[in-house]
């Protein structure tokens, strides 16, 4: 399926633009709403400290940025970036409905070329977006660059469950049922919900992703599997 894993910027941007109207619905439906608890847990395990800003990359419709706004009780400025304009339109509207527009600012930007100075953010995070970045290493390098010394890089991403029984059942769901349901609801012209499992299965997870983080200067790197390893949180510190 080489065409499914075409991660050129124009293809990824167009694919997410097409599914933007149903993106939130399908995220919650296909994860049985567990994705909300994954984001909340991320904000607890990588909690804001002090008043330094937080950057959420590949923000989509802003769910992780808004989760951090709640976790910080509105006391920390948050910048959220994405290169897909239709996603940001929905993020801005959602943020306004929640009364957080003065605290969460959205920027249209590519994660591989961030328009922010070095050493700026106390937390640089991304949820389910790093595997969609054309050059994973370039994305990690930019995340590390804009994080301030002593700050943390947090990556929440799908992973492959290792339990022999649950892993087999989940892979069946992920490869066969999820793509059909997602494609039927989204009507994606780019087969976005066939791309999803294909991209997860080829993306480096667990120790392989930790090794990449360490190569980009992130120390004390660790991972915490969520829900039997369906998703995993990776955290590294910029020394």
mmCIF file with all atom_site columns, C-alpha atoms in Angstrom, residues 80-213:
data_model
loop_
_atom_site.group_PDB
_atom_site.id
_atom_site.type_symbol
_atom_site.label_atom_id
_atom_site.label_alt_id
_atom_site.label_comp_id
_atom_site.label_asym_id
_atom_site.label_entity_id
_atom_site.label_seq_id
_atom_site.pdbx_PDB_ins_code
_atom_site.Cartn_x
_atom_site.Cartn_y
_atom_site.Cartn_z
_atom_site.occupancy
_atom_site.B_iso_or_equiv
_atom_site.pdbx_formal_charge
_atom_site.auth_seq_id
_atom_site.auth_comp_id
_atom_site.auth_asym_id
_atom_site.auth_atom_id
_atom_site.pdbx_PDB_model_num
ATOM 1   C CA . UNK A 1 80  ? -1.367  25.654  19.042 1.00 0.00 ? 80  UNK A CA 1
ATOM 2   C CA . UNK A 1 81  ? -0.065  25.113  15.513 1.00 0.00 ? 81  UNK A CA 1
ATOM 3   C CA . UNK A 1 82  ? -1.243  23.160  12.485 1.00 0.00 ? 82  UNK A CA 1
ATOM 4   C CA . UNK A 1 83  ? -0.671  23.496  8.742  1.00 0.00 ? 83  UNK A CA 1
ATOM 5   C CA . UNK A 1 84  ? -4.247  22.527  7.789  1.00 0.00 ? 84  UNK A CA 1
ATOM 6   C CA . UNK A 1 85  ? -6.413  25.654  7.661  1.00 0.00 ? 85  UNK A CA 1
ATOM 7   C CA . UNK A 1 86  ? -9.846  23.926  7.813  1.00 0.00 ? 86  UNK A CA 1
ATOM 8   C CA . UNK A 1 87  ? -8.790  22.175  11.020 1.00 0.00 ? 87  UNK A CA 1
ATOM 9   C CA . UNK A 1 88  ? -7.727  25.473  12.563 1.00 0.00 ? 88  UNK A CA 1
ATOM 10  C CA . UNK A 1 89  ? -11.040 27.096  11.629 1.00 0.00 ? 89  UNK A CA 1
ATOM 11  C CA . UNK A 1 90  ? -12.800 24.466  13.743 1.00 0.00 ? 90  UNK A CA 1
ATOM 12  C CA . UNK A 1 91  ? -10.248 24.772  16.535 1.00 0.00 ? 91  UNK A CA 1
ATOM 13  C CA . UNK A 1 92  ? -10.767 28.535  16.769 1.00 0.00 ? 92  UNK A CA 1
ATOM 14  C CA . UNK A 1 93  ? -14.561 28.118  16.885 1.00 0.00 ? 93  UNK A CA 1
ATOM 15  C CA . UNK A 1 94  ? -14.346 25.394  19.560 1.00 0.00 ? 94  UNK A CA 1
ATOM 16  C CA . UNK A 1 95  ? -11.990 27.531  21.639 1.00 0.00 ? 95  UNK A CA 1
ATOM 17  C CA . UNK A 1 96  ? -14.371 30.487  21.440 1.00 0.00 ? 96  UNK A CA 1
ATOM 18  C CA . UNK A 1 97  ? -17.283 28.317  22.582 1.00 0.00 ? 97  UNK A CA 1
ATOM 19  C CA . UNK A 1 98  ? -15.257 27.315  25.641 1.00 0.00 ? 98  UNK A CA 1
ATOM 20  C CA . UNK A 1 99  ? -14.324 30.877  26.484 1.00 0.00 ? 99  UNK A CA 1
ATOM 21  C CA . UNK A 1 100 ? -10.598 30.268  26.034 1.00 0.00 ? 100 UNK A CA 1
ATOM 22  C CA . UNK A 1 101 ? -9.815  32.511  23.050 1.00 0.00 ? 101 UNK A CA 1
ATOM 23  C CA . UNK A 1 102 ? -7.751  34.923  25.143 1.00 0.00 ? 102 UNK A CA 1
ATOM 24  C CA . UNK A 1 103 ? -5.515  32.099  26.406 1.00 0.00 ? 103 UNK A CA 1
ATOM 25  C CA . UNK A 1 104 ? -5.144  29.721  23.442 1.00 0.00 ? 104 UNK A CA 1
ATOM 26  C CA . UNK A 1 105 ? -3.681  31.213  20.257 1.00 0.00 ? 105 UNK A CA 1
ATOM 27  C CA . UNK A 1 106 ? -3.648  29.356  16.940 1.00 0.00 ? 106 UNK A CA 1
ATOM 28  C CA . UNK A 1 107 ? -0.918  29.612  14.316 1.00 0.00 ? 107 UNK A CA 1
ATOM 29  C CA . UNK A 1 108 ? -0.915  28.107  10.819 1.00 0.00 ? 108 UNK A CA 1
ATOM 30  C CA . UNK A 1 109 ? 2.524   26.500  10.619 1.00 0.00 ? 109 UNK A CA 1
ATOM 31  C CA . UNK A 1 110 ? 4.333   23.354  9.490  1.00 0.00 ? 110 UNK A CA 1
ATOM 32  C CA . UNK A 1 111 ? 5.818   21.292  12.333 1.00 0.00 ? 111 UNK A CA 1
ATOM 33  C CA . UNK A 1 112 ? 9.014   20.926  10.278 1.00 0.00 ? 112 UNK A CA 1
ATOM 34  C CA . UNK A 1 113 ? 9.544   24.706  10.056 1.00 0.00 ? 113 UNK A CA 1
ATOM 35  C CA . UNK A 1 114 ? 8.242   26.356  13.209 1.00 0.00 ? 114 UNK A CA 1
ATOM 36  C CA . UNK A 1 115 ? 8.076   30.169  13.341 1.00 0.00 ? 115 UNK A CA 1
ATOM 37  C CA . UNK A 1 116 ? 9.164   30.345  16.994 1.00 0.00 ? 116 UNK A CA 1
ATOM 38  C CA . UNK A 1 117 ? 12.494  31.290  18.621 1.00 0.00 ? 117 UNK A CA 1
ATOM 39  C CA . UNK A 1 118 ? 14.776  28.738  20.241 1.00 0.00 ? 118 UNK A CA 1
ATOM 40  C CA . UNK A 1 119 ? 14.254  27.850  23.913 1.00 0.00 ? 119 UNK A CA 1
ATOM 41  C CA . UNK A 1 120 ? 10.732  29.252  24.236 1.00 0.00 ? 120 UNK A CA 1
ATOM 42  C CA . UNK A 1 121 ? 8.247   26.682  25.612 1.00 0.00 ? 121 UNK A CA 1
ATOM 43  C CA . UNK A 1 122 ? 8.113   24.808  28.926 1.00 0.00 ? 122 UNK A CA 1
ATOM 44  C CA . UNK A 1 123 ? 6.216   21.970  27.191 1.00 0.00 ? 123 UNK A CA 1
ATOM 45  C CA . UNK A 1 124 ? 6.144   21.158  23.500 1.00 0.00 ? 124 UNK A CA 1
ATOM 46  C CA . UNK A 1 125 ? 3.572   18.465  22.818 1.00 0.00 ? 125 UNK A CA 1
ATOM 47  C CA . UNK A 1 126 ? 1.846   16.652  19.985 1.00 0.00 ? 126 UNK A CA 1
ATOM 48  C CA . UNK A 1 127 ? -1.054  14.192  20.025 1.00 0.00 ? 127 UNK A CA 1
ATOM 49  C CA . UNK A 1 128 ? -1.482  11.717  17.170 1.00 0.00 ? 128 UNK A CA 1
ATOM 50  C CA . UNK A 1 129 ? 0.338   14.003  14.770 1.00 0.00 ? 129 UNK A CA 1
ATOM 51  C CA . UNK A 1 130 ? 4.044   13.193  14.688 1.00 0.00 ? 130 UNK A CA 1
ATOM 52  C CA . UNK A 1 131 ? 3.544   10.121  12.481 1.00 0.00 ? 131 UNK A CA 1
ATOM 53  C CA . UNK A 1 132 ? 1.864   12.391  9.903  1.00 0.00 ? 132 UNK A CA 1
ATOM 54  C CA . UNK A 1 133 ? 4.864   14.731  9.667  1.00 0.00 ? 133 UNK A CA 1
ATOM 55  C CA . UNK A 1 134 ? 6.705   14.095  6.414  1.00 0.00 ? 134 UNK A CA 1
ATOM 56  C CA . UNK A 1 135 ? 10.131  13.953  8.075  1.00 0.00 ? 135 UNK A CA 1
ATOM 57  C CA . UNK A 1 136 ? 9.784   12.589  11.620 1.00 0.00 ? 136 UNK A CA 1
ATOM 58  C CA . UNK A 1 137 ? 13.333  13.556  12.550 1.00 0.00 ? 137 UNK A CA 1
ATOM 59  C CA . UNK A 1 138 ? 12.881  17.101  11.312 1.00 0.00 ? 138 UNK A CA 1
ATOM 60  C CA . UNK A 1 139 ? 9.715   17.383  13.401 1.00 0.00 ? 139 UNK A CA 1
ATOM 61  C CA . UNK A 1 140 ? 11.515  16.094  16.498 1.00 0.00 ? 140 UNK A CA 1
ATOM 62  C CA . UNK A 1 141 ? 14.430  18.471  15.898 1.00 0.00 ? 141 UNK A CA 1
ATOM 63  C CA . UNK A 1 142 ? 12.041  21.428  15.750 1.00 0.00 ? 142 UNK A CA 1
ATOM 64  C CA . UNK A 1 143 ? 10.220  20.307  18.899 1.00 0.00 ? 143 UNK A CA 1
ATOM 65  C CA . UNK A 1 144 ? 13.530  20.116  20.750 1.00 0.00 ? 144 UNK A CA 1
ATOM 66  C CA . UNK A 1 145 ? 14.728  23.455  19.346 1.00 0.00 ? 145 UNK A CA 1
ATOM 67  C CA . UNK A 1 146 ? 11.774  25.515  20.561 1.00 0.00 ? 146 UNK A CA 1
ATOM 68  C CA . UNK A 1 147 ? 11.637  23.865  24.011 1.00 0.00 ? 147 UNK A CA 1
ATOM 69  C CA . UNK A 1 148 ? 13.481  25.745  26.709 1.00 0.00 ? 148 UNK A CA 1
ATOM 70  C CA . UNK A 1 149 ? 16.307  24.078  28.686 1.00 0.00 ? 149 UNK A CA 1
ATOM 71  C CA . UNK A 1 150 ? 14.754  21.911  31.386 1.00 0.00 ? 150 UNK A CA 1
ATOM 72  C CA . UNK A 1 151 ? 11.486  21.840  29.467 1.00 0.00 ? 151 UNK A CA 1
ATOM 73  C CA . UNK A 1 152 ? 9.761   18.718  28.254 1.00 0.00 ? 152 UNK A CA 1
ATOM 74  C CA . UNK A 1 153 ? 8.767   17.260  24.898 1.00 0.00 ? 153 UNK A CA 1
ATOM 75  C CA . UNK A 1 154 ? 5.641   15.085  25.089 1.00 0.00 ? 154 UNK A CA 1
ATOM 76  C CA . UNK A 1 155 ? 4.427   12.874  22.251 1.00 0.00 ? 155 UNK A CA 1
ATOM 77  C CA . UNK A 1 156 ? 1.103   11.039  22.503 1.00 0.00 ? 156 UNK A CA 1
ATOM 78  C CA . UNK A 1 157 ? 0.826   8.577   19.647 1.00 0.00 ? 157 UNK A CA 1
ATOM 79  C CA . UNK A 1 158 ? -0.870  5.364   18.626 1.00 0.00 ? 158 UNK A CA 1
ATOM 80  C CA . UNK A 1 159 ? 1.239   2.265   19.191 1.00 0.00 ? 159 UNK A CA 1
ATOM 81  C CA . UNK A 1 160 ? 1.003   -1.483  18.662 1.00 0.00 ? 160 UNK A CA 1
ATOM 82  C CA . UNK A 1 161 ? -0.299  -3.401  21.721 1.00 0.00 ? 161 UNK A CA 1
ATOM 83  C CA . UNK A 1 162 ? 2.130   -6.133  22.754 1.00 0.00 ? 162 UNK A CA 1
ATOM 84  C CA . UNK A 1 163 ? -0.200  -8.449  24.669 1.00 0.00 ? 163 UNK A CA 1
ATOM 85  C CA . UNK A 1 164 ? -0.544  -11.606 22.562 1.00 0.00 ? 164 UNK A CA 1
ATOM 86  C CA . UNK A 1 165 ? -4.340  -11.914 22.815 1.00 0.00 ? 165 UNK A CA 1
ATOM 87  C CA . UNK A 1 166 ? -5.418  -8.278  23.082 1.00 0.00 ? 166 UNK A CA 1
ATOM 88  C CA . UNK A 1 167 ? -2.849  -7.316  20.463 1.00 0.00 ? 167 UNK A CA 1
ATOM 89  C CA . UNK A 1 168 ? -4.254  -9.776  17.931 1.00 0.00 ? 168 UNK A CA 1
ATOM 90  C CA . UNK A 1 169 ? -7.850  -8.672  18.567 1.00 0.00 ? 169 UNK A CA 1
ATOM 91  C CA . UNK A 1 170 ? -6.920  -5.010  18.328 1.00 0.00 ? 170 UNK A CA 1
ATOM 92  C CA . UNK A 1 171 ? -4.933  -5.472  15.119 1.00 0.00 ? 171 UNK A CA 1
ATOM 93  C CA . UNK A 1 172 ? -7.969  -7.139  13.545 1.00 0.00 ? 172 UNK A CA 1
ATOM 94  C CA . UNK A 1 173 ? -10.163 -4.191  14.554 1.00 0.00 ? 173 UNK A CA 1
ATOM 95  C CA . UNK A 1 174 ? -7.528  -1.659  13.503 1.00 0.00 ? 174 UNK A CA 1
ATOM 96  C CA . UNK A 1 175 ? -6.817  -3.204  10.098 1.00 0.00 ? 175 UNK A CA 1
ATOM 97  C CA . UNK A 1 176 ? -10.305 -4.291  9.073  1.00 0.00 ? 176 UNK A CA 1
ATOM 98  C CA . UNK A 1 177 ? -13.171 -2.697  11.036 1.00 0.00 ? 177 UNK A CA 1
ATOM 99  C CA . UNK A 1 178 ? -11.845 0.791   11.805 1.00 0.00 ? 178 UNK A CA 1
ATOM 100 C CA . UNK A 1 179 ? -10.961 1.626   8.171  1.00 0.00 ? 179 UNK A CA 1
ATOM 101 C CA . UNK A 1 180 ? -14.400 0.572   6.924  1.00 0.00 ? 180 UNK A CA 1
ATOM 102 C CA . UNK A 1 181 ? -16.338 2.477   9.586  1.00 0.00 ? 181 UNK A CA 1
ATOM 103 C CA . UNK A 1 182 ? -14.115 5.544   9.328  1.00 0.00 ? 182 UNK A CA 1
ATOM 104 C CA . UNK A 1 183 ? -14.229 5.609   5.555  1.00 0.00 ? 183 UNK A CA 1
ATOM 105 C CA . UNK A 1 184 ? -18.008 5.198   5.493  1.00 0.00 ? 184 UNK A CA 1
ATOM 106 C CA . UNK A 1 185 ? -18.567 8.108   7.903  1.00 0.00 ? 185 UNK A CA 1
ATOM 107 C CA . UNK A 1 186 ? -15.861 10.406  6.533  1.00 0.00 ? 186 UNK A CA 1
ATOM 108 C CA . UNK A 1 187 ? -16.250 9.743   2.794  1.00 0.00 ? 187 UNK A CA 1
ATOM 109 C CA . UNK A 1 188 ? -12.575 10.678  2.582  1.00 0.00 ? 188 UNK A CA 1
ATOM 110 C CA . UNK A 1 189 ? -11.386 10.958  -1.052 1.00 0.00 ? 189 UNK A CA 1
ATOM 111 C CA . UNK A 1 190 ? -7.858  10.173  0.166  1.00 0.00 ? 190 UNK A CA 1
ATOM 112 C CA . UNK A 1 191 ? -8.774  7.011   2.112  1.00 0.00 ? 191 UNK A CA 1
ATOM 113 C CA . UNK A 1 192 ? -7.807  8.728   5.375  1.00 0.00 ? 192 UNK A CA 1
ATOM 114 C CA . UNK A 1 193 ? -9.054  5.867   7.551  1.00 0.00 ? 193 UNK A CA 1
ATOM 115 C CA . UNK A 1 194 ? -7.091  3.322   5.558  1.00 0.00 ? 194 UNK A CA 1
ATOM 116 C CA . UNK A 1 195 ? -4.043  5.579   5.871  1.00 0.00 ? 195 UNK A CA 1
ATOM 117 C CA . UNK A 1 196 ? -4.490  5.658   9.680  1.00 0.00 ? 196 UNK A CA 1
ATOM 118 C CA . UNK A 1 197 ? -3.679  1.978   10.439 1.00 0.00 ? 197 UNK A CA 1
ATOM 119 C CA . UNK A 1 198 ? -1.057  1.838   7.701  1.00 0.00 ? 198 UNK A CA 1
ATOM 120 C CA . UNK A 1 199 ? 0.762   4.848   9.177  1.00 0.00 ? 199 UNK A CA 1
ATOM 121 C CA . UNK A 1 200 ? 0.579   3.488   12.744 1.00 0.00 ? 200 UNK A CA 1
ATOM 122 C CA . UNK A 1 201 ? 1.911   0.071   11.755 1.00 0.00 ? 201 UNK A CA 1
ATOM 123 C CA . UNK A 1 202 ? 4.962   1.557   10.031 1.00 0.00 ? 202 UNK A CA 1
ATOM 124 C CA . UNK A 1 203 ? 5.726   4.242   12.637 1.00 0.00 ? 203 UNK A CA 1
ATOM 125 C CA . UNK A 1 204 ? 8.541   3.566   15.153 1.00 0.00 ? 204 UNK A CA 1
ATOM 126 C CA . UNK A 1 205 ? 7.145   3.024   18.645 1.00 0.00 ? 205 UNK A CA 1
ATOM 127 C CA . UNK A 1 206 ? 8.356   2.231   22.160 1.00 0.00 ? 206 UNK A CA 1
ATOM 128 C CA . UNK A 1 207 ? 12.183  1.999   22.330 1.00 0.00 ? 207 UNK A CA 1
ATOM 129 C CA . UNK A 1 208 ? 12.614  2.961   18.671 1.00 0.00 ? 208 UNK A CA 1
ATOM 130 C CA . UNK A 1 209 ? 10.924  6.314   19.180 1.00 0.00 ? 209 UNK A CA 1
ATOM 131 C CA . UNK A 1 210 ? 12.807  6.885   22.443 1.00 0.00 ? 210 UNK A CA 1
ATOM 132 C CA . UNK A 1 211 ? 16.061  6.359   20.538 1.00 0.00 ? 211 UNK A CA 1
ATOM 133 C CA . UNK A 1 212 ? 15.043  9.007   18.014 1.00 0.00 ? 212 UNK A CA 1
ATOM 134 C CA . UNK A 1 213 ? 14.200  11.455  20.797 1.00 0.00 ? 213 UNK A CA 1
#
